[in-house]
Every structure is written in C-alpha cells, then in structure tokens.
Amino acid sequence: MNEIELLNWARGPGLAYATIIMVFGLTLRVFEILSLGRAEELAEVRGTGVSDGWKMILKRSLPEPRHWKLITASYIFHVGLLVVIFFFIPHTQLFRDVFGIFWSGWPNYVIDFFTVLSIAAMMYTLVSRFVDPTRRILSKMSDYFAWVVTFLPLVTGYMAFHRLGIDYTTMLAVHILSVELLMISLPVSKLTHAITFTMARYYTGSTNGRRGIQS
Amino acid sequence: MSDNRQQLAGELQRHGISRRTFLKFCTSMASVMALPPAAAAEMAEKLVKIKRQSVIWLSFQECTGCTESITRADKPSLESLIFDFVSLDYHHTLQAASGDAAELAREQAMHDNAGKYILVVDGSIPVKDGGIYSTIAGMTNLDMLEQVAKDAAAIVAIGSCAAFGGLPKASPNPTGAVAVSDIIHDKPIINIPGCPPIPVVMTGVLAHVLTFGIPELDDMGRPKAFYGDTIHDRCYRRPFYDRGEFAKSFDDDGARKGWCLYEIGCKGPTTHNACATIKWNNGTSFPIQSGHGCLGCSEPDFWDAGGFYKAISTGIGNPGQWATGALAAGVAAGLASAYLNKSTKSKAEKNHQEVTIEDMGGKHE
Amino acid sequence: MNSSKLAIEIPLEIAEPTTGMVQAVLRELLEHVELLAESGQQHVIDLTSLPLNDSDKRELENVLGKGEISVTLSTLGDSRIIETGINGIWWIKHFSPNEKLLAELIEITPFPEIIKSHPDDIKQAVFELKKLIEINESGEEV
C-alpha cells in the first residue's frame, strides 16, 4: 500500500468505520446510562433537585483555586481542542460535507496559536500526573490511553500542516487515522465524558439537592 | 568522414539538427532535471556517440493522450527531438506499417536488440477473465507485455494508467485493470504518471535513460527530479493557502483575486508532479493558473479519491449517511438495552422481599 | 462592479520580494572569476538550481550589467548570450520557439562553449567547402 492508498483508505473506509462505531457506541452508552434510572430516595426528599442539578453543571465548570495551574492547563487544551476541531478551515469543509452546514473557519495563525498552546497544556497535565504522587497513584492505564489518543491528532495535525517529518500525504493519512482512533475510543473510554459530562454533573447535583446536601 | 560521425551526427544533420541545437537540448534537459550544468556537455557527447536506442512502445488500455502529449506541438519543439535519438521500432499510432508487418517489426526489434531495448508502455493491462478485454493482433495485452518485457533493458511506464492503473482501474474496475509494476517484477520500471504526463518530463527521463541510465526514483518508481515536490509546494498561490485565503466558488471574489483553490477541491497538496514549475502547452499555464484546482491526475486512484470539487479534508463516500445509519442503529440498540435493564429491574423488584423488624428478631412497639 | 464592463483580473503571477540571495551569488561568482584569472578554470552555474526567485534574477542581471558582446543563436528558438559588465561572466538564456525560457545559466569562461565551432564540425566544413567549390566551378563552365 502506498501513501496515497493509505490516505484514500483513511478518508474512505477508515472514516466510515470510525464514524459508525463512534455514533453507534455513544448513542448506546447514553441510552444505557439513562435507562439505569435513579435509586429510589428512601429518605424524605428535600426538594426537586432541578436547580441543584443545573448549578452543579455550572459549578464544576468553574476554576477552583486549589489546583489552579492544572485547571488552567485543562481549560486551555479543552478550549484549544474545540477551536482547532471546529474552526480550522479544512475541518469546516469536512463538517459542511457531513452535516451540510457551513460556518467560517478562523485564520491559520489563530489555529496555529491554539494548537501550540493546547500541546503545551496537555504536556503539562501529563507531567503533573507523573510528578504529583497522589495523582500518580490514582492514574491508571486508561488515563494515559485517553491522554495519548487525544494528543496524537493535535501533534500529527500540526506536523502535517507545517510539513514536518515525513511527507505530507503520509502525515495527513496518519493524522486522519489518529482522529479515527480517537473517534473509536470515545464510546469505550473515559473520553465518553465529552458528551456525558453535563448529564453526569446534573445527576450528581440533583441527587445532592434532593438529599439536602449543599453543593 | 569518421565512423562515429556517420552514426548519429549524420542522422542529426539529415534532420537539420545542428550540434548547437543538440547542446541546447541537452542543456535544457539537464536544467529541468536539476543535473549539474557540466552534465549537459557530457550528455551531448554521449548522445552523439551512442547507436540509436531501440524503443518498443506498447499501447494497452489507454486513450492515446500520452502519445498526443509527447508528439503534438504546434511548432517543432525541443521535446520532440527525442524521437531523433531513438529508433522507435514499434508504436501503433505512429508507425507506417500495419497488421502482420507491424508485429513482425516488433519481433525483429526484440530479436535484434535482445536485452538492450527500452520498453515504453502506456495504458493499463486488463487481467480479468484471462485478459480478454484488450487484445492486439489476437494477443492479450497481458501476454504481449510479458513477452516484450522479458528481454527489455528497462521499462518506462508512461501515464497514470501504465504507472498505477489509472482510469480503467477506477471503481468498479470491470476489466481488472492493473499497472505494469503489478505484473513485471524483475525489471527496472520507471513510472512517469500523469494524465497525460508533461512532455518534457517524458523526454527528460528518456534522455537520462539513454545517457546516464535510470534516474533516481522515489518509493513509487517516479523520477525524483520531476515528482519530488508536490504541486502545492511550488504553487504560486501558496501564500494564499498559508494566510487562509480561499476561493469558495469558481465565480466569487476570492476566485477573481486568485486565492487558493483548496476549498473547491484542489488536490495540489497531495499531488507529486512538476506542473507548477514546467507548466503546460509550452510553458503557457497550468490548471491552477487558469483558475481550476488540481485533479491529482498523477497520483494512484485519483478517480476514486472523492469528488474533484471536494476538499482533501473531506471523506470519500458519504459520512453523513453512515452517521445517520449508526445513529438509528444506536437508538434501536439503546432502546433494547433500556428494555433489558428495565425487565431486569422489575424482575428484581418482584423477587424483592421486605425485611421487617420481626425478621430481625426485634419487637414492634 | 457597477460598470458595464465586467473586469476580471485574476493574478497569474505574484511578484515576489527579493530574498537577499544576490549577495551570496555575487560572492560565489567572485570565487570563480578569481579561479579563471589565476588558473583558467571555467565554471557553469545553472540559475534554476539556485534558490533565486525571478525578482532576484532581475536584480542580479542589473547589478552585473551588460558588456560589449551580445550573441543570438537561432536554433529551435533563440538563445541569447550576453557578456555581462564583468569580463568573463556570461549570461545565457535559452528560449523555445515560442519564447519560453528553457534554461538560464551563468558561464564563467573566456568564451562560451556553445558559440565555438566544434572540431568535428570544422573537419566536416573542409569537406563541405570543397564540395561548394566544385559545384561553383562546374557551374561556371556550363
């Protein structure tokens, strides 16, 4: 298989498999989680929990002074990822092709800035995972896996755009394949939080609220 | 008159080619192939001295576009000079002989120059159903290629069809078309892809083979001198790409300003060829210069690499449809699992027995 | 676009700014001219192989200037051979029949190779000139 065949495979069958696995897997996961329902409250219910649920969604998104460095780094790469995924011009072409809706991408230098920033922030989160003894003990293989599959698309995308390392065609193919790995990992790893984080936070918040726990 | 003068030099003179024309040809060939300038004089010396190289040109599943490209020039061009340095012993379209006489000429050339002739192939080779989809003089292309390749010194696969299968190989490939390199494995093969290739690229490579042997090739068998860079690497619109200024359609303001054609499907970034530097029609222009994106015609499977007017970053096929299908399947499976969960829960509830204080041995007050 | 004429001007080339490479090329030329002066060693530079853009080439051409000799070689398109303002540096441009630039070279030499008559051609000339004389003589007799 030569590089152009690899690229065509990544853009064709590879993308098809990844899309199908991701969409099917995530849908199934959401249904599964929702259908589990909630344990019956045996104690007297102290409220509906609706406002507490919403509050938790917001609260958990706010920075916490205790770990401000780590949280800032996390913020940077989450925002960076969103910007890079949805506003790099070639990506907007893909979304237009898939969803039929188009929005304007941002200039390359902006994307470049966010990519470098995100890469640096992700490196920081990894290093801090190693350095901080508590987090090192808590970290499992699944955490490192999640980090790697998120990091790869960023780095390969950056290298492809700047024509670094191997030739562009191969690099582009590798980049697309790394994204497909990320897509496949979404429903089967901790990365599911990308779509379940609001649900999970609302659940925790509202349960706490019904039990009268201040959150 | 000395002996070597009677050879090619005499031949050149009969064609009205002077030594200076010759030197000029070699200089421009050396320049276009990025050979050191001194190589031009060496090339000229060698070309004058060699016996005219026998070339057998086989045309299989092709459109004659490659032959058109190399032979059709409104004025006698330097490129067409190459035909004065070779003895084209067999070429369907160009030879005067026909029928048995033509095939005899081929066999004669193969016999007289065994192990020394150059085989040029344009067109892909159908192999399905025993190769019956293309025959010449009752012989399948497959048989003829194997027969002629056996005693060739080197093979030059001209055009995307011979190099990679090209248009005949496009999905669903009804004739089972393959490239030369899929059949012949024991001979040096030079791929000169393109639909068609640039004339001077064909000439330059042939001149190199005649004088210095096989040029440096990349992993796909293409001469690095011509296929080392992508169209995008050498595109004059590259600054617009770098700045993110793209034409959105063929008649918008961006198109008028000559912005990058990436969004309307240009395959320049992944296409290795020399169009952006050598250009077409005697250096007049090339697709991007005339406002149309690169189709990627010199890359394998270019016909099946998604739409010509869709950006490289899009998928090949219909990702939207796959996503919708997967979503529907996911909802169905999700409902099924929800139902399963529910029935497990209700079963558990049914089997559930309340524990009373009496059960625990206590007394109710 | 309110005028009746729809003016579409798609830029076909973008004038690039000079890269500052000219200075480096001049130094290289100096080395070769020194060699030519001392030992008669000749040299050829293929301009397309250097990282010079068109603006650089024109700048270099202007800096070197034009000398006293300019030769036009007419064979399948013209070739223009000019001695630059610096003796021993020759600027050669080969054009195709439709004026496309095929190759652009700088030769550091007392006299460019392509202008000289080749020894073999001169031998042939003896033969041809004799034939001419024969024809001429026989023509007079008739």
XYZ file of C-alpha atoms in Angstrom:
722
model
C 0.000 0.000 0.000
C 1.484 3.359 -0.969
C 0.865 6.633 0.825
C -1.967 7.814 -1.390
C -3.774 4.492 -0.965
C -3.325 4.844 2.792
C -4.780 8.346 2.633
C -7.691 7.194 0.491
C -8.344 4.344 2.935
C -8.292 6.749 5.871
C -10.650 9.153 4.105
C -12.932 6.355 2.907
C -13.436 3.034 4.710
C -11.458 4.144 7.777
C -13.640 7.189 8.290
C -16.757 5.082 7.677
C -15.852 2.508 10.344
C -14.810 5.171 12.838
C -17.991 7.211 12.312
C -20.234 4.184 12.637
C -18.513 2.892 15.775
C -18.464 6.323 17.388
C -22.080 7.287 16.694
C -23.464 3.830 17.467
C -21.362 3.469 20.610
C -22.150 6.896 22.021
C -25.883 6.548 21.354
C -25.920 3.173 23.037
C -23.962 4.466 26.001
C -26.349 7.397 26.536
C -29.417 5.159 26.353
C -27.844 2.675 28.719
C -26.979 5.316 31.277
C -30.395 6.964 31.103
C -32.257 3.683 31.328
C -30.449 2.774 34.525
C -32.668 5.322 36.216
C -32.117 6.501 39.707
C -32.218 4.740 43.016
C -35.376 5.385 44.990
C -34.980 8.002 47.683
C -35.862 6.290 50.932
C -35.395 9.408 52.988
C -37.697 12.392 52.803
C -37.000 14.381 49.653
C -35.850 17.924 50.434
C -36.512 19.487 47.056
C -36.839 18.745 43.367
C -33.094 18.913 42.753
C -33.590 20.630 39.378
C -31.858 23.867 40.259
C -29.140 21.981 42.143
C -28.517 19.909 39.003
C -28.056 22.986 36.852
C -25.945 24.593 39.490
C -23.588 21.623 39.518
C -23.134 21.760 35.744
C -22.016 25.341 36.129
C -20.052 24.894 39.343
C -17.921 22.059 38.119
C -17.016 24.183 35.105
C -15.652 26.967 37.239
C -11.990 27.105 38.128
C -11.023 26.046 41.586
C -8.266 27.998 43.358
C -6.742 24.880 44.922
C -5.342 23.384 41.704
C -5.393 26.499 39.602
C -2.378 25.547 37.467
C -3.751 22.186 36.482
C -7.224 23.544 35.934
C -5.916 26.381 33.791
C -3.956 23.889 31.704
C -7.050 21.714 31.332
C -9.102 24.728 30.347
C -6.572 25.746 27.742
C -6.449 22.413 25.991
C -10.200 21.871 26.136
C -10.883 25.267 24.603
C -7.946 24.783 22.239
C -9.299 21.443 21.054
C -12.731 22.925 20.399
C -11.256 25.801 18.419
C -8.914 23.605 16.410
C -11.522 20.940 15.673
C -14.331 23.275 14.673
C -12.569 26.324 13.222
C -9.597 25.083 11.193
C -10.699 25.766 7.626
C -10.106 22.255 6.222
C -12.146 20.886 9.159
C -15.057 23.198 8.374
C -15.023 21.657 4.905
C -15.444 18.218 6.434
C -18.353 19.350 8.618
C -20.020 21.034 5.683
C -19.669 17.827 3.711
C -21.128 15.714 6.533
C -23.812 17.954 8.032
C -24.481 20.317 5.157
C -23.970 23.364 7.377
C -21.159 25.788 6.980
C -19.529 28.283 9.240
C -16.407 30.339 8.571
C -13.119 28.981 9.788
C -10.536 31.093 11.556
C -7.214 32.238 10.112
C -4.397 29.712 10.176
C -2.256 31.701 12.585
C -5.054 31.650 15.176
C -5.424 27.884 14.793
C -1.665 27.506 14.979
C -1.583 29.509 18.207
C -4.288 27.359 19.820
C -2.624 24.141 18.642
C 0.730 25.012 20.173
C -0.970 26.212 23.355
C -3.025 23.014 23.605
C 0.010 20.807 23.020
C 1.906 22.650 25.764
C -1.049 22.458 28.162
C -1.502 18.745 27.528
C 2.196 18.149 28.133
C 1.809 19.977 31.432
C -1.121 17.803 32.522
C 0.880 14.672 31.730
C 3.966 15.833 33.594
C 1.902 16.861 36.608
C 0.316 13.407 36.600
C 3.791 11.931 36.989
C 5.086 14.466 39.463
C 2.162 14.687 41.867
C 2.331 11.475 43.987
C -1.415 11.350 44.665
C -2.369 11.652 41.053
C 0.350 9.242 40.035
C -1.163 6.556 42.285
C -4.690 7.343 41.102
C -3.754 7.238 37.409
C -4.442 4.029 35.569
C -3.584 2.844 32.071
C -6.974 4.106 30.893
C -5.989 7.661 31.873
C -2.781 7.521 29.887
C -4.628 5.947 26.989
C -7.129 8.804 26.969
C -4.271 11.290 27.018
C -2.421 9.621 24.131
C -5.407 9.319 21.775
C -6.258 12.977 22.386
C -2.693 14.158 21.990
C -1.899 12.311 18.749
C -4.346 14.161 16.465
C -3.035 17.509 17.746
C 0.596 16.688 17.097
C 0.079 14.904 13.759
C -2.188 17.705 12.574
C 0.418 20.296 13.487
C 3.164 18.315 11.772
C 1.091 17.792 8.638
C 0.215 21.472 8.337
C 3.838 22.536 8.750
C 5.196 19.757 6.516
C 7.342 18.398 9.332
C 8.805 14.899 9.444
C 7.524 12.535 6.772
C 5.897 13.639 3.528
C 2.599 15.470 3.647
C 0.429 12.732 2.139
C 1.548 10.152 4.710
C 1.354 12.655 7.541
C -2.172 13.657 6.549
C -3.144 9.973 6.432
C -1.596 9.404 9.870
C -3.416 12.465 11.203
C -6.775 11.245 9.912
C -6.103 7.753 11.265
C -5.225 9.190 14.679
C -8.515 11.090 14.677
C -10.298 7.859 13.784
C -8.618 6.181 16.743
C -9.913 8.998 18.927
C -13.407 8.605 17.456
C -13.419 4.867 18.149
C -12.096 5.451 21.676
C -14.838 7.946 22.523
C -17.593 5.459 23.441
C -15.303 2.901 25.091
C -13.042 5.029 27.283
C -13.084 7.861 29.776
C -13.390 10.153 26.796
C -17.156 9.486 26.762
C -17.236 12.470 29.115
C -17.152 14.635 26.011
C -20.897 14.058 25.711
C -21.907 12.754 29.136
C -20.316 15.406 31.331
C -23.494 17.549 31.577
C -25.643 14.503 32.311
C -23.271 13.291 34.980
C -22.982 16.666 36.662
C -26.715 17.234 36.598
C -27.254 13.810 38.155
C -24.807 14.412 40.962
C -26.139 17.920 41.603
C -29.802 16.962 41.624
C -29.237 13.885 43.808
C -27.373 16.006 46.290
C -30.122 18.595 46.139
C -32.883 16.091 46.818
C -30.949 14.872 49.807
C -30.430 18.377 51.013
C -26.709 18.325 50.576
C -25.204 21.720 49.847
C -23.157 21.522 46.725
C 34.185 11.235 -42.602
C 34.937 9.353 -39.407
C 32.825 6.418 -38.285
C 31.015 7.927 -35.348
C 30.047 10.892 -37.435
C 28.292 8.588 -39.810
C 26.201 7.381 -36.943
C 24.016 9.806 -35.082
C 25.679 13.035 -36.143
C 24.928 12.277 -39.779
C 21.420 11.382 -38.772
C 21.061 14.676 -36.957
C 22.274 16.595 -39.927
C 19.753 14.950 -42.183
C 17.058 16.114 -39.781
C 18.517 19.604 -39.869
C 19.728 19.481 -36.300
C 22.988 21.211 -35.613
C 25.394 20.425 -32.814
C 24.359 23.646 -31.106
C 20.677 22.698 -31.198
C 21.794 19.483 -29.683
C 23.772 21.182 -26.944
C 20.836 23.442 -26.272
C 18.560 20.405 -25.969
C 20.940 18.762 -23.522
C 21.377 21.982 -21.530
C 17.646 22.407 -21.076
C 17.198 18.723 -20.233
C 19.969 18.914 -17.630
C 18.469 22.096 -16.224
C 14.935 20.735 -15.965
C 16.243 17.611 -14.238
C 18.440 19.632 -11.870
C 21.589 17.862 -13.078
C 24.864 19.731 -12.660
C 25.452 22.055 -15.658
C 28.537 20.092 -16.681
C 26.253 17.098 -17.281
C 24.817 18.853 -20.339
C 28.078 18.608 -22.280
C 28.537 15.010 -21.170
C 25.005 14.165 -22.218
C 25.622 15.720 -25.637
C 28.855 13.753 -26.081
C 27.109 10.513 -25.157
C 24.016 11.119 -27.278
C 26.163 11.767 -30.341
C 28.154 8.606 -29.866
C 25.541 6.023 -28.974
C 23.830 3.883 -31.514
C 20.207 4.872 -31.790
C 18.463 3.120 -28.972
C 15.720 0.713 -29.956
C 12.404 1.571 -28.334
C 9.301 -0.589 -28.400
C 6.205 1.319 -27.413
C 3.192 -0.747 -26.378
C -0.210 0.889 -26.063
C -2.730 -1.021 -23.966
C -5.910 0.244 -22.288
C -5.291 3.902 -22.991
C -6.639 6.909 -24.836
C -3.522 7.932 -26.810
C -3.423 11.105 -24.733
C 0.134 10.348 -23.631
C 1.318 9.988 -27.230
C -0.560 13.163 -28.100
C 1.162 14.953 -25.254
C 4.659 13.996 -26.349
C 4.170 14.434 -30.113
C 1.719 17.272 -30.547
C 3.316 20.652 -30.593
C 2.316 23.381 -32.983
C 5.950 24.128 -33.689
C 8.854 21.713 -33.708
C 9.758 21.681 -30.061
C 12.878 20.598 -28.274
C 10.822 17.891 -26.601
C 10.077 16.170 -29.885
C 13.816 15.989 -30.628
C 13.924 12.862 -28.503
C 12.478 10.947 -31.446
C 15.686 11.695 -33.326
C 17.762 9.948 -30.689
C 15.804 6.733 -30.566
C 14.714 4.176 -33.063
C 11.006 3.813 -32.433
C 10.614 0.307 -33.749
C 7.011 -0.253 -32.781
C 4.247 2.210 -31.960
C 0.668 1.564 -33.042
C -0.309 5.095 -33.733
C 2.895 6.433 -35.215
C 4.240 3.566 -37.312
C 3.526 3.315 -41.004
C 3.377 -0.466 -41.078
C 0.205 -2.273 -40.064
C -1.084 -5.769 -39.483
C 1.430 -8.600 -39.698
C 4.184 -6.271 -40.886
C 3.858 -4.201 -37.714
C 4.010 -7.229 -35.445
C 6.979 -8.509 -37.432
C 8.783 -5.227 -36.859
C 8.245 -5.655 -33.141
C 9.541 -9.215 -33.164
C 12.501 -8.208 -35.287
C 13.431 -5.398 -32.908
C 13.082 -7.708 -29.928
C 15.317 -10.253 -31.598
C 17.976 -7.832 -32.837
C 18.234 -5.883 -29.579
C 17.508 -8.577 -27.028
C 18.417 -7.352 -23.542
C 19.094 -3.836 -24.804
C 15.843 -2.281 -25.979
C 13.705 0.048 -23.901
C 10.083 -0.883 -23.476
C 7.671 2.022 -23.170
C 4.158 1.187 -22.041
C 1.153 3.451 -21.968
C -2.187 2.164 -20.778
C -3.182 -0.324 -18.101
C -3.366 -4.073 -18.532
C -6.697 -5.879 -18.049
C -6.191 -9.217 -16.315
C -9.760 -10.275 -15.571
C -11.097 -13.295 -17.485
C -7.665 -14.137 -18.859
C -7.038 -10.610 -20.108
C -9.521 -10.843 -22.994
C -10.726 -7.244 -22.659
C -7.882 -5.813 -24.709
C -6.000 -7.608 -27.452
C -3.602 -6.642 -30.225
C -3.201 -8.893 -33.246
C -5.071 -11.608 -31.352
C -2.723 -11.433 -28.405
C -3.843 -10.224 -24.985
C -2.093 -7.189 -23.544
C -1.012 -9.340 -20.637
C 0.757 -11.856 -22.900
C 2.328 -9.148 -25.024
C 3.665 -7.270 -22.005
C 5.192 -10.406 -20.522
C 6.699 -11.372 -23.866
C 8.223 -7.996 -24.663
C 9.319 -7.238 -21.082
C 11.332 -10.463 -20.928
C 14.290 -9.123 -22.929
C 13.920 -5.405 -22.223
C 16.741 -3.459 -20.563
C 14.276 -1.217 -18.756
C 10.597 -0.383 -18.792
C 9.164 3.108 -18.843
C 5.518 3.193 -17.743
C 4.138 6.361 -19.276
C 0.932 7.885 -17.952
C -1.145 7.134 -14.872
C -2.729 4.043 -16.472
C 0.572 2.228 -17.048
C 2.060 3.519 -13.798
C -0.886 2.991 -11.423
C -3.840 1.540 -13.355
C -5.398 4.951 -13.961
C -8.910 5.459 -15.288
C -9.516 1.841 -16.421
C -8.809 0.743 -12.828
C -11.416 3.155 -11.403
C -14.076 1.501 -9.278
C -15.627 -0.983 -10.090
C -12.749 -1.815 -12.468
C -14.735 -4.014 -14.851
C -11.714 -5.286 -16.788
C -9.497 -5.984 -13.784
C -7.014 -3.338 -14.961
C -3.612 -3.235 -13.260
C -0.355 -1.287 -13.605
C 2.799 -2.571 -15.317
C 4.501 -2.921 -11.937
C 1.749 -5.310 -10.807
C 2.784 -7.775 -13.495
C 6.501 -7.287 -14.103
C 8.692 -7.629 -11.037
C 12.139 -8.496 -12.376
C 12.901 -5.401 -14.497
C 13.656 -1.807 -13.586
C 10.438 0.169 -14.075
C 10.307 3.944 -14.287
C 6.860 5.372 -13.632
C 6.002 8.647 -15.337
C 2.442 9.209 -14.136
C 0.109 11.973 -15.247
C -2.996 12.108 -17.359
C -1.124 12.810 -19.552
C 2.424 13.404 -18.301
C 4.169 16.688 -19.130
C 6.006 16.264 -22.486
C 9.381 17.452 -21.214
C 9.156 15.031 -18.304
C 8.822 12.100 -20.706
C 11.616 13.449 -22.906
C 13.862 14.298 -19.992
C 13.546 10.850 -18.469
C 14.174 9.145 -21.827
C 17.237 11.354 -22.423
C 18.500 10.453 -18.965
C 17.982 6.745 -19.571
C 19.850 6.989 -22.884
C 22.853 8.789 -21.447
C 23.197 8.275 -17.699
C 20.892 5.301 -17.148
C 17.929 5.136 -14.820
C 17.413 8.365 -12.855
C 16.909 8.462 -9.101
C 13.419 7.191 -8.284
C 11.116 7.580 -5.281
C 9.211 4.802 -3.490
C 6.571 4.753 -6.228
C 9.156 4.448 -9.000
C 8.859 8.080 -10.089
C 11.913 10.165 -11.067
C 12.621 12.445 -8.119
C 13.723 15.291 -10.376
C 10.126 15.742 -11.553
C 7.997 14.188 -8.837
C 9.990 15.220 -5.769
C 7.748 18.169 -4.934
C 4.012 18.467 -4.730
C 2.034 20.917 -6.869
C 1.253 22.744 -3.621
C 4.971 23.060 -2.698
C 5.637 25.027 -5.881
C 2.257 26.684 -6.374
C 2.308 30.431 -6.928
C -0.959 30.639 -4.946
C 0.672 29.030 -1.916
C 0.860 32.339 0.039
C -2.951 32.471 -0.005
C -3.148 28.988 1.470
C -0.736 29.942 4.211
C -2.808 33.002 5.025
C -6.054 31.023 4.876
C -7.499 32.972 1.931
C -9.655 30.588 -0.070
C -11.988 30.903 -3.028
C -15.374 29.456 -2.027
C -16.702 29.043 -5.545
C -15.448 29.477 -9.083
C -17.020 32.902 -9.503
C -16.697 34.588 -6.145
C -14.490 37.479 -5.188
C -11.756 35.162 -3.905
C -11.622 33.321 -7.250
C -11.242 36.672 -9.048
C -8.431 37.639 -6.736
C -6.651 34.397 -7.472
C -6.924 32.933 -3.993
C -6.141 29.344 -3.069
C -8.481 26.706 -4.525
C -8.249 24.245 -1.615
C -11.890 24.558 -0.600
C -13.133 23.891 -4.120
C -11.248 20.672 -4.356
C -7.630 21.358 -5.334
C -5.577 18.178 -4.779
C -2.268 20.062 -5.073
C -1.098 19.280 -1.518
C -1.049 15.526 -2.134
C -0.088 15.507 -5.817
C 3.514 14.988 -6.872
C 4.213 16.496 -10.275
C 6.045 19.363 -11.957
C 3.038 21.244 -13.446
C 3.563 24.298 -11.239
C 7.123 24.834 -12.477
C 7.311 23.407 -16.010
C 3.651 24.119 -16.853
C 1.720 23.033 -19.954
C 1.361 23.955 -23.623
C 4.976 25.020 -23.953
C 5.052 26.682 -20.592
C 1.870 28.721 -21.045
C -0.078 27.815 -17.924
C -1.260 25.024 -15.666
C -4.680 24.210 -14.178
C -4.362 26.306 -11.021
C -3.112 29.283 -13.021
C -6.264 29.079 -15.143
C -8.441 29.006 -12.033
C -9.177 25.298 -11.616
C -7.918 23.126 -8.811
C -5.502 20.265 -9.396
C -7.299 16.947 -10.004
C -4.343 14.941 -8.740
C -4.163 13.052 -12.057
C -0.623 11.813 -11.473
C -1.452 10.047 -8.204
C -2.765 6.477 -7.863
C -6.558 6.080 -7.842
C -7.151 9.776 -8.448
C -10.514 8.962 -9.979
C -11.734 7.368 -6.750
C -10.284 9.875 -4.287
C -13.582 11.637 -3.514
C -15.058 14.383 -5.686
C -12.902 16.623 -7.839
C -14.616 19.622 -6.240
C -14.445 18.489 -2.632
C -11.573 19.473 -0.335
C -8.980 16.843 0.564
C -10.052 17.132 4.178
C -13.492 15.667 3.419
C -14.323 11.984 3.487
C -14.575 9.725 0.489
C -18.123 8.381 0.271
C -20.986 9.630 2.396
C -20.065 10.087 6.072
C -23.386 11.834 6.777
C -25.279 8.737 5.685
C -23.073 6.417 7.756
C -23.582 8.650 10.789
C -27.380 8.663 10.340
C -27.446 4.886 9.959
C -25.259 4.408 13.011
C -27.441 6.801 14.989
C -30.581 4.841 14.086
C -28.889 1.561 14.985
C -27.614 3.099 18.214
C -31.116 4.271 19.192
C -32.535 0.804 18.463
C -29.815 -0.944 20.430
C -30.158 1.634 23.203
C -33.912 1.049 23.475
C -33.321 -2.692 23.526
C -30.778 -2.368 26.309
C -33.093 0.012 28.180
C -35.846 -2.580 27.933
C -33.440 -5.268 29.154
C -32.387 -3.104 32.087
C -35.998 -2.401 32.950
C -37.036 -6.017 32.879
C -34.019 -6.968 34.987
C -35.025 -4.298 37.444
C -38.683 -5.274 37.581
C -37.735 -8.936 37.999
C -35.511 -7.935 40.856
C -38.323 -5.892 42.333
C -40.742 -8.808 42.007
C -38.354 -11.103 43.829
C -37.751 -8.470 46.408
C -38.999 -9.305 49.900
C -39.407 -6.672 52.507
C -37.366 -7.249 55.630
C -39.434 -6.477 58.714
C -38.230 -5.753 62.175
C -39.708 -9.075 63.268
C -37.464 -10.856 60.835
C -34.576 -9.369 62.611
C -35.796 -10.640 65.925
C -36.835 -7.246 67.259
C -40.218 -6.275 68.735
C -42.653 -3.860 67.297
C -43.659 -1.210 69.762
C -18.623 46.001 -10.088
C -21.049 48.676 -11.268
C -19.516 49.461 -14.646
C -20.994 47.833 -17.732
C -17.705 46.073 -18.395
C -17.137 43.117 -16.145
C -13.466 43.360 -15.374
C -11.981 40.151 -14.069
C -8.328 40.272 -13.282
C -7.014 37.030 -11.940
C -3.385 37.476 -10.956
C -1.288 34.904 -12.787
C 1.964 35.588 -11.060
C 2.739 37.205 -7.779
C 5.772 39.468 -7.799
C 7.927 38.123 -5.036
C 10.190 40.326 -2.959
C 13.916 39.698 -3.354
C 15.389 37.196 -0.927
C 18.773 38.799 -0.465
C 20.431 35.813 -2.134
C 22.040 38.030 -4.767
C 24.877 38.984 -2.448
C 25.700 35.309 -1.874
C 25.689 34.572 -5.597
C 27.993 37.532 -6.234
C 30.494 36.123 -3.714
C 30.335 32.741 -5.460
C 30.920 34.460 -8.794
C 33.946 36.251 -7.354
C 35.489 32.922 -6.342
C 35.059 31.515 -9.835
C 36.311 34.642 -11.585
C 39.409 34.529 -9.348
C 39.966 30.902 -10.347
C 39.515 31.786 -14.018
C 42.035 34.634 -13.704
C 44.607 32.532 -11.861
C 44.367 29.109 -13.486
C 41.924 29.437 -16.325
C 39.412 27.126 -14.622
C 35.952 27.538 -16.110
C 32.623 27.096 -14.424
C 28.883 26.988 -15.174
C 26.060 27.889 -12.790
C 22.527 26.747 -13.545
C 20.358 29.571 -12.253
C 17.275 27.367 -11.925
C 19.149 25.220 -9.412
C 19.721 28.177 -7.097
C 17.072 29.342 -4.665
C 16.613 32.594 -6.572
C 13.190 33.906 -7.448
C 12.514 35.992 -10.540
C 12.999 39.262 -8.701
C 16.425 38.063 -7.510
C 17.465 37.118 -11.044
C 16.493 40.506 -12.423
C 18.377 42.195 -9.601
C 21.472 40.109 -10.299
C 21.185 40.918 -14.006
C 21.017 44.626 -13.223
C 23.954 44.504 -10.839
C 26.200 42.710 -13.337
C 25.102 44.959 -16.190
C 25.686 44.494 -19.910
C 29.047 44.223 -21.612
C 30.113 44.704 -25.203
C 29.136 41.362 -26.690
C 25.690 40.024 -27.320
C 25.148 36.932 -29.423
C 21.894 35.489 -30.685
C 21.923 31.812 -31.505
C 18.988 30.837 -33.708
C 18.183 27.178 -33.412
C 14.747 25.932 -32.426
C 14.039 29.214 -30.748
C 16.584 31.844 -29.892
C 19.321 31.682 -27.337
C 20.687 34.962 -26.023
C 24.272 35.009 -24.900
C 25.496 38.209 -23.352
C 28.777 39.091 -21.763
C 27.916 40.951 -18.587
C 29.588 44.146 -17.491
C 32.140 41.929 -15.766
C 34.531 40.366 -18.265
C 34.498 36.587 -18.149
C 30.951 36.349 -16.804
C 28.471 35.381 -19.491
C 24.715 35.272 -19.095
C 22.983 32.657 -21.242
C 19.272 32.301 -21.830
C 17.875 29.501 -23.973
C 14.388 30.094 -25.333
C 11.988 27.678 -27.046
C 10.419 28.570 -30.421
C 7.541 30.230 -28.563
C 9.810 32.331 -26.360
C 9.556 30.167 -23.261
C 12.675 30.272 -21.146
C 14.133 26.750 -21.144
C 17.333 27.275 -19.239
C 19.207 30.182 -17.736
C 22.898 29.846 -16.968
C 25.895 31.890 -15.979
C 29.176 30.776 -17.514
C 32.497 31.911 -16.130
C 34.689 31.468 -19.163
C 36.688 33.449 -21.709
C 34.237 32.314 -24.354
C 31.061 30.185 -24.040
C 31.370 26.657 -25.328
C 28.173 26.724 -27.392
C 29.426 29.571 -29.618
C 32.637 27.815 -30.614
C 32.686 25.666 -33.737
C 33.255 22.063 -32.768
C 36.471 20.437 -34.135
C 34.411 17.663 -35.746
C 32.212 20.231 -37.436
C 35.278 22.044 -38.715
C 36.564 18.791 -40.241
C 33.186 18.388 -41.882
C 33.425 22.007 -43.052
C 36.555 21.248 -45.067
C 34.620 18.566 -46.857
C 31.591 20.783 -47.427
C 33.573 23.772 -48.595
C 35.410 21.620 -51.138
C 32.049 20.442 -52.416
C 30.859 24.033 -52.691
C 33.924 24.996 -54.693
C 33.384 22.053 -57.022
C 29.781 22.996 -57.641
C 30.750 26.602 -58.159
C 33.449 25.732 -60.699
C 31.265 23.332 -62.615
C 28.534 25.967 -62.616
C 30.851 28.468 -64.323
C 31.841 26.010 -67.007
C 28.310 25.389 -68.148
